[in-house]
Amino acid sequence: MRDTICSIDIGSSFTRVLIGQHDGQHLDIVGVGVIPSDGVRAGSILNSEHTIRALNRAVAEAEQMSGLNVQSAIVNISGRSIQGENSTGVVAVTNRDRIVTEADVFRVVENARNRRIPSDHELLHVLAREFTVDDQESIPDPVGMSGVRLEVDVHLVTAPRTHLTGLQRVISGAGVHAEHVILSGIASAEAVLKPGEKEMGVAVVDIGGGVCDIAVFVEGGLYHTAVVPLGGAHVTNDLSLGLRISAEAAEQLKRSHGQARERDVDPTEKVEIPSVYGRPPAWALQRDLAAIIEPRMAEIFELVDQQIGRAVKKNMLGGGIVLTGGGSRLAGVDELARDIFGLPVTVAWPRETGGLYERVAGPEFSTGVGMLMFSMKQGGGSSHGVSAGPRGESIFGRLKTWLADNF
Ligand SMILES: Nc1ncnc2c1ncn2[C@@H]1O[C@H](COP(=O)(O)OP(=O)(O)OP(=O)(O)O)[C@@H](O)[C@H]1O
Ligand SMILES: [Mg+2]
C-alpha cells in the first residue's frame, strides 16, 4: 500500500508544494506546484493574505499534476528569530537492576527540554545527540546498558509563538492542516546529505532568496542550527542598484552571467542587459557584475562562517561545507565559499527520488524534498488523498519525539 504525503515550503522567493507517494522505502514525486512568494521576507510571513494567495495557487498546481487532494502537510519554518541551542539533561536510573529503559530515556530528554526556553517561544524540536551512562560517553542508544546516572546532550530549536501562530494562520487559510513544522535547514540537510557525512561532521548551508539556513552535524548528531537573514535577493538588489537596472533584469543577468569571484571573469567580456519594459538593449562588463556580486556573497559567507565558528572548530567538519538552495546555483559560488570557509565545499541537490524527480532536481527543492523524506521515515501519509496524522493536534504535536527518533 502506498501512502501519500505533502510538503509546503514557504520561502522568501518561492512557495513550493510537493506531493509524494511512498511505500516506506522509496519516494515518488507525483505533484509539484511552484509559485513566486508574496508577503514573505527573510523567511518570515509579513502579509498573510498575499502568502495564502500564492500558497493556494501552488497547492492547486500540485493537486492538478497529481490528481490528488491536499488535506494536510508538513510545513517549513525559518527566519532569524528561530533559536537553536544545546542543552543537557540528567536523571538517575531508578529501577532495581540499574538497566537503562526507554522510560529513562524519555525522562532524561524531558529533563533536557525543560530548560532554557524563552517565555515567548515555543519548543519546536528536541534532537537527542548522544547519551552518557555513568562515565561512558558518546552512546547513540543507551537502552539496555547498566548504570546509575543517565545524561543526554540535545539540540533544542525554539520559535516565537507569534511566528508559529502566523504560519498556522496561513496554512489553515489555504485549507490545509499543518501536521508538522520543521526548521528549513534540518529538512534541507535530510534531502542532500549522503550516508556517513553527518558522522564525518558537516555544515549544510541552504542559500535561499532571503535567508541562509544552517545546520551543523558533528559525530552524526545535530550540533547547531542558525538562520542568517541574507540571501540571493540581496545580491539581485545590489545589481539592480549598482547597474541602475530593474530588479527583473538584474535577476536574469545574475542567473545567466553572474559570477561569484571577480578574478574568474574575463575582464573584456561584455554581456547584454536584458531589455524589460521595451527599453533599448544595453551592455555591461561581466566583470562589473562580479564586482558587485562578490562582496555581497562574501559578506553572506562571512556571517555564515561566524555562525559555524560559534558552534564548532573547523577540524570537526571532515565533510566540509555542503551548499544548497537556489542561491547555490550562482556560478563559482563553491570557489568563493572555499576561500572564505577554508574547508572543502560541494554544491548538493536533493538525493534522487522516483516519479517526477526531474521536476525537483535542483538545489532550490532541497527543503521541500527533505520534508517528504522525513515524513516517509516517520511512516507518514494516508492512502486516501493527502492526509496523515490525527486531526486537531497541535502543530508541534508529535514532531519532538519524531525528530528524536530520526537522529
Ligand atoms: N542560476 C542562478 N544563479 C544565481 N542565483 C540563482 C539562480 N537560480 C536561482 N537563484 C537565486 O536563488 C534564490 C532563491 O532561492 P530559493 O528558491 O531556494 O529561495 P526560497 O526558498 O524561496 O527563500 P528562503 O529560503 O530564503 O526563504 C533567489 O535569490 C535567486 O536569485
Ligand atoms: Mg528556502
XYZ file of N, CA and C and ligand atoms in Angstrom, residues 9-14 16 43 206-211 213 232-233 236 251 254-255 325-327 329-330 364, ligand 1:
112
model
N 6.766 24.372 1.350
C 7.946 25.198 1.646
C 7.594 26.640 1.288
N 7.331 27.432 2.329
C 7.055 28.850 2.088
C 8.381 29.588 2.186
N 8.964 29.897 1.032
C 10.268 30.566 1.008
C 10.104 32.048 0.763
N 11.205 32.776 0.897
C 11.160 34.215 0.662
C 10.949 34.510 -0.822
N 11.446 33.613 -1.691
C 11.291 33.831 -3.132
C 10.153 33.027 -3.727
N 10.053 31.748 -3.348
C 9.046 30.869 -3.950
C 8.313 30.054 -2.895
N 6.646 26.437 -2.542
C 6.730 25.148 -3.244
C 5.895 24.105 -2.515
N 12.356 34.904 5.318
C 11.818 33.692 5.943
C 10.588 33.923 6.805
N 21.815 26.252 3.256
C 20.809 26.428 2.206
C 20.688 27.927 1.935
N 21.216 28.333 0.750
C 21.189 29.759 0.396
C 19.891 30.035 -0.352
N 18.954 30.690 0.302
C 17.674 30.991 -0.326
C 17.660 32.399 -0.881
N 16.470 32.931 -1.093
C 16.348 34.296 -1.571
C 16.541 35.297 -0.445
N 15.997 34.973 0.733
C 16.037 35.934 1.835
C 16.864 35.527 3.027
N 17.168 34.238 3.134
C 17.939 33.763 4.287
C 18.884 32.643 3.880
N 19.863 29.130 5.660
C 19.547 28.206 6.752
C 20.749 27.292 6.963
N 20.050 35.375 -1.812
C 20.225 35.766 -3.207
C 19.490 37.037 -3.593
N 18.380 37.337 -2.936
C 17.626 38.545 -3.287
C 18.441 39.801 -2.992
N 20.693 40.321 -5.951
C 19.916 40.894 -7.066
C 19.665 42.382 -6.827
N 17.908 40.135 -11.965
C 17.757 38.708 -11.645
C 18.167 37.847 -12.847
N 21.971 38.046 -13.344
C 22.691 37.268 -12.316
C 22.686 35.791 -12.684
N 21.511 35.297 -13.093
C 21.399 33.870 -13.411
C 22.191 33.495 -14.658
N 20.095 25.096 -1.945
C 19.216 26.264 -2.062
C 19.447 26.952 -3.407
N 18.473 27.733 -3.855
C 18.560 28.388 -5.159
C 19.820 29.224 -5.331
N 20.262 29.862 -4.245
C 21.453 30.713 -4.311
C 22.732 29.943 -4.601
N 23.131 28.048 -6.982
C 23.278 27.925 -8.442
C 24.194 28.995 -9.027
N 24.516 29.998 -8.257
C 25.388 31.069 -8.771
C 26.733 30.477 -9.214
N 17.079 24.279 -5.177
C 16.004 25.058 -4.550
C 14.893 24.152 -4.007
N 21.068 30.325 -11.707
C 21.090 31.082 -10.612
N 22.165 31.843 -10.312
C 22.201 32.605 -9.222
N 21.198 32.689 -8.320
C 20.104 31.951 -8.551
C 19.981 31.110 -9.679
N 18.784 30.489 -9.634
C 18.175 30.936 -8.508
N 18.963 31.805 -7.865
C 18.651 32.560 -6.640
O 18.132 31.714 -5.646
C 17.314 32.484 -4.765
C 16.070 31.719 -4.459
O 16.392 30.507 -3.861
P 15.265 29.595 -3.207
O 14.212 29.363 -4.200
O 15.966 28.424 -2.618
O 14.744 30.591 -2.080
P 13.493 30.481 -1.104
O 13.463 29.125 -0.510
O 12.257 30.947 -1.776
O 13.863 31.579 0.001
P 14.355 31.440 1.530
O 14.815 30.044 1.741
O 15.455 32.441 1.656
O 13.194 31.824 2.362
C 16.996 33.788 -5.481
O 17.660 34.860 -4.850
C 17.548 33.559 -6.881
O 18.074 34.733 -7.439
